[in-house]
Amino acid sequence: MEEEPVPPPGVDVEAGPSNDDSVLDQPRPSGDDDEEDFDDPFDIAHTKHAPHHSLRRWREAALVLNATRRFRYTLDLQSLEAREKRSKLIRAHALVIRAALLFKLAGEQSIVGDEEPSPSPSNEFGIGVDQLSSLTKDNNSSALQNYGGVAGLSKMLNTHLDKGITADDDELSKRRSTFGSNTYPVKKGKTFWRFLWDAWQDLTLIILVIAAVASLALGIKTEGIKEGWYDGGSISFAVLLVIFVTATSDYRQSLQFQNLNEQKRNIHVEVIRGGRREKISIYEIVVGDVIPLSIGDQVPADGILINSHSLAIDESSMTGESKIVQKDPKKPFLLSGCKVADGTGTMLVTGVGLNTEWGLLMASISEDNGEETPLQVRLNGIATFIGMVGLTVALAVLVILLSRYFTGNTKNSDGSIQFEKGKTSISKTVNGVIKIVTDAVTIVVVAVPEGLPLAVTLTLAYSMKKMMADKALVRRLSACETMGSATTICSDKTGTLTLNQMTVVEAYVGRKKISPPEDRSQLQNEVSSLLDEGVALNTSGSVFVSKDGKSIEVSGSPTEKAILQWGVKSGMKFDDVKSECTLLHVSPFNSTKKRGGVALQRTDSQVHIHWKGAAEMVLGSCTRYLTSDGSLQPIDNEVGFFKDAIEDMAAKSLRCVAIAYKKCEMDKVPKDEEQMAEWVLPEDDLVLIAIVGIKDPCRPGVKDAVKLCSDAGVKVRMVTGDNIQTAKAIALECGILASDADASEPHIIEGKQFRELSEEERENVAPKIAVMGRSSPTDKLLLVQTLRKLGEVVAVTGDGTNDAPALHEADIGLAMGIQGTEVAKESSDIIILDDNFASVVKKFIQFQLTVNVAALVINVVAAISSGDVPLNTVQLLWVNLIMDTLGALALATEPPTDHLMHRSPVGRKESLVTNIMWRNVIIQAIYQILILLVFQFHGESILNLKDDGTGHANKVKNTLIFNGFVFCQIFNEFNARKPDEMNVFTGVLKNHLFVGIVGATFVLQIIIVEFLGKFTSTVKLDWDLWPLAALGKLIPVPKTPLAKVFSKPYRRLIASRDSRSNSLKHE
């Protein structure tokens, strides 16, 4: 195996990435049935990385109803596969074109010979767009040499290699107009008309439209245009309304996803302009910019390497080959879209936007807005089952109504028989059959819960919008729902539990404690000078001082910034120190050794090697220490003192960093570039200069958050690269460890200890671990894999590239956005964490199931008993609209409450429809069915309605049933808000959208009954009947809490049984 280069100093000093190959190529958790599990799309454990054929499988499992409306929110597998094929083709074409160009250039050069390229006359720069593009695309080293290398190229582009370009607007706009901007056209999403067309494709709606047209024609023929168009017209209008609302909803979600995709693409990168480092959007980069690169970054544009230290690039996104490519002066070409796998460097931008292969590739691939989540897979299974039940009921109703109709058992409202053999005209017979068919088809429309995928999409969009407001960006939609199942969180310390605002608060030089730490008055000049060297030159950060010297900006990782700020406050002149020394070689930070070093040559020709890193690690390599007066003393007798000092600082939650150096003889320094690049800096026989303690305060409220997680049954574990004592102190401060009594093995363990355990021992220890200190990326990954193997649903937080393997392996990866590297973000699912998800979908399922059960039972019973259905086509389509679109919108935007945090995680395999939900659905549905059937059979006598021969009494009764059914659904929405809480009205007024939708539904129902009776087959109700309809249906609201009270003892029994089984499992 080739040795992989070590990571750079751009990573946090205490917990950087590993140079261990096994970290990046770790296998998934092993197991006998792993392959089978991975291919099962119903297993939430593995759908995160599921292949296309596995996602296809469930769709082929059974008859799928209403496919067009049902799957409009789910992943279009065909277009996804086509897109990937297109991407590969484009990449292949690009390689063929490049090969042809190189062949052509080689031929031209052999004829003409190497000539000095002529500057482009078309702009005021010394080179044109085409010449720059061909440099990187063709890896044309000879042309680069002819331009005078990167130095000559920078002169042509009016760029200073150290300070970059000037940042004034005129200069930037001039470069954009000459060389283009770093953007590429993104294909537009579907238009509203396309969504209308898609919604129109639903087979059940097409059948209804055909029936409506036939009804319209027959109605006009038999009753004339004035009266005959009502039935057909009202069905047509209702269907068009459903199509319009569906298309509008889909279109809005499409726009939301486009905005979120734009957010995902808008990466922020660091550039050097006017000598200072600043963060800008990737879209603002121009040709001539100087960009620092460090491990985990995405190369934001095409360019040429200026300088590098062990820089390795992953070019797989462009070439398709997973081989890591080393970059140096001989291979200086960098391609946009590739990732920095290792090392650090700076680059000169030579191509942006469509002048790069990445830009052309991105412009040719439209962004896919859909992503299939495990929940949607399960929901479609539920929807198909409910749809099958609905289809069965509809067929039963159709058969019953037709048989009653043709046997003369169906009567009109005035008592006359609808069909008499040999007497009823053909047109009347056809019209009667059409009415029966439309009623049956409408049952299918209502029964098939196409609102389920809509609820998912609305909830995701709402959750993502809310999370964006809290600076959280969801990269993988499934993470929102899986988060509700999380049983453990493996959290990084820095920036997650702490503020990532580090300051040096303690410092030791020799045995002397410097107080305040910035006071160097007690240090001899040579000691101060060596300290400045170690701080200013062995760093990946930088210090920018304004021309007037009044403002100072420090950039770099939080630890680097803290040490640089300490140096500046102590009087260090950063630029002066750098100018007095020549950097010979850099040994980037290594997360296994937990230190990084540099070799430098001073003006007096002395070569110094400086090391900086985890205090106890560096201390172990020291044989002497430097006193404050500049004398060298053997360290043997003082090791105990320094270890005590480190432990004392660690106990105060301080991160301890040591700075050491050694002199190097000139004859041991490599002479040529190749030897220098492979030089392994000596790290023995070091002289300790200083030990500093860095304070990183705990985030406000982190203790409450940890307690909330604990109450919710989610165990928080801290996995950090820090000293075990520092980790323990922070864990006690954050509440991860309850007391000092818990601060012992196996609750606290070092990464190395855990790594060296056997697999069986790891499985026994892992559930008990609360804190893992001095952990490498391998240890973090091992812990995640072990916990997942034990059935835990694992969330991992992290920010560095070293966290990428664990983020990728976890069920939910949560990357920290501000300090996080692009590689960490790409491996994650959510950038920062906020919401709970599954609860919202469960509310909607409960609401929808109740409506379905009630509507189906009422129509079947009425059809069997009277040959007529009380809820006709238009009425059911209106209920369908309330139930699917408006209901989904109202419940999907219902914010989660703190009550959720007192409930155990739902578990990986738990059914979507829980026992509590079935209880609520059955109680609600039985109540609705009973009350409405009482009105169906005894409504006329209860309301004291007299039959006057016109059928008015029957119409009043049916109107009251329709009214009551709609009010039941309105009040049922309140119950569905809080499926397992007593007070269903808690916080209702805070959700303005919910109140607005419920209010609008109420008002529209009054308008439909009172003013649109001819369309909906209803009659105006006396005002004394309205309170009866409303109050009778209010009973579900207090009734449900009663059911919750009676079911509590049973739930406690189940909970105690589960907790006992869990504790036995872990013992």
PDB file of C-alpha atoms in Angstrom, residues 55 116 289 303 330 375 453 481 517 533 567 573 617 627 686 744 774 815 898 917 920 935 1048:
ATOM      1  CA  LEU A  55     -35.208   1.643  -4.500  1.00  0.00           C
ATOM      2  CA  GLU A 116       6.832  32.066 -27.233  1.00  0.00           C
ATOM      3  CA  ASP A 289      -7.342  35.552  -7.528  1.00  0.00           C
ATOM      4  CA  GLY A 303      -5.761  27.233 -11.615  1.00  0.00           C
ATOM      5  CA  LYS A 330       6.051  19.553 -11.898  1.00  0.00           C
ATOM      6  CA  LEU A 375     -40.097   7.480   5.205  1.00  0.00           C
ATOM      7  CA  PRO A 453     -46.259  12.274   0.084  1.00  0.00           C
ATOM      8  CA  GLU A 481     -36.924  12.009   9.655  1.00  0.00           C
ATOM      9  CA  PRO A 517       0.271  35.255  29.591  1.00  0.00           C
ATOM     10  CA  GLU A 533       9.552  31.819  15.407  1.00  0.00           C
ATOM     11  CA  GLY A 567       1.784  36.231  20.034  1.00  0.00           C
ATOM     12  CA  LYS A 573       5.647  41.387  14.625  1.00  0.00           C
ATOM     13  CA  MET A 617       2.916  14.326  23.059  1.00  0.00           C
ATOM     14  CA  THR A 627      14.348  28.740  31.041  1.00  0.00           C
ATOM     15  CA  LEU A 686      13.724  18.621  21.322  1.00  0.00           C
ATOM     16  CA  SER A 744     -13.913   6.647  35.397  1.00  0.00           C
ATOM     17  CA  ARG A 774      -7.321  11.457  22.437  1.00  0.00           C
ATOM     18  CA  ALA A 815     -21.526  19.000  10.045  1.00  0.00           C
ATOM     19  CA  ASP A 898     -40.842  20.325  24.017  1.00  0.00           C
ATOM     20  CA  MET A 917     -52.513   6.292  16.529  1.00  0.00           C
ATOM     21  CA  ASN A 920     -57.118   7.566  18.183  1.00  0.00           C
ATOM     22  CA  PHE A 935     -78.556  10.899  11.081  1.00  0.00           C
ATOM     23  CA  LYS A1048     -51.764   5.716  30.033  1.00  0.00           C
TER      24      LYS A1048
END
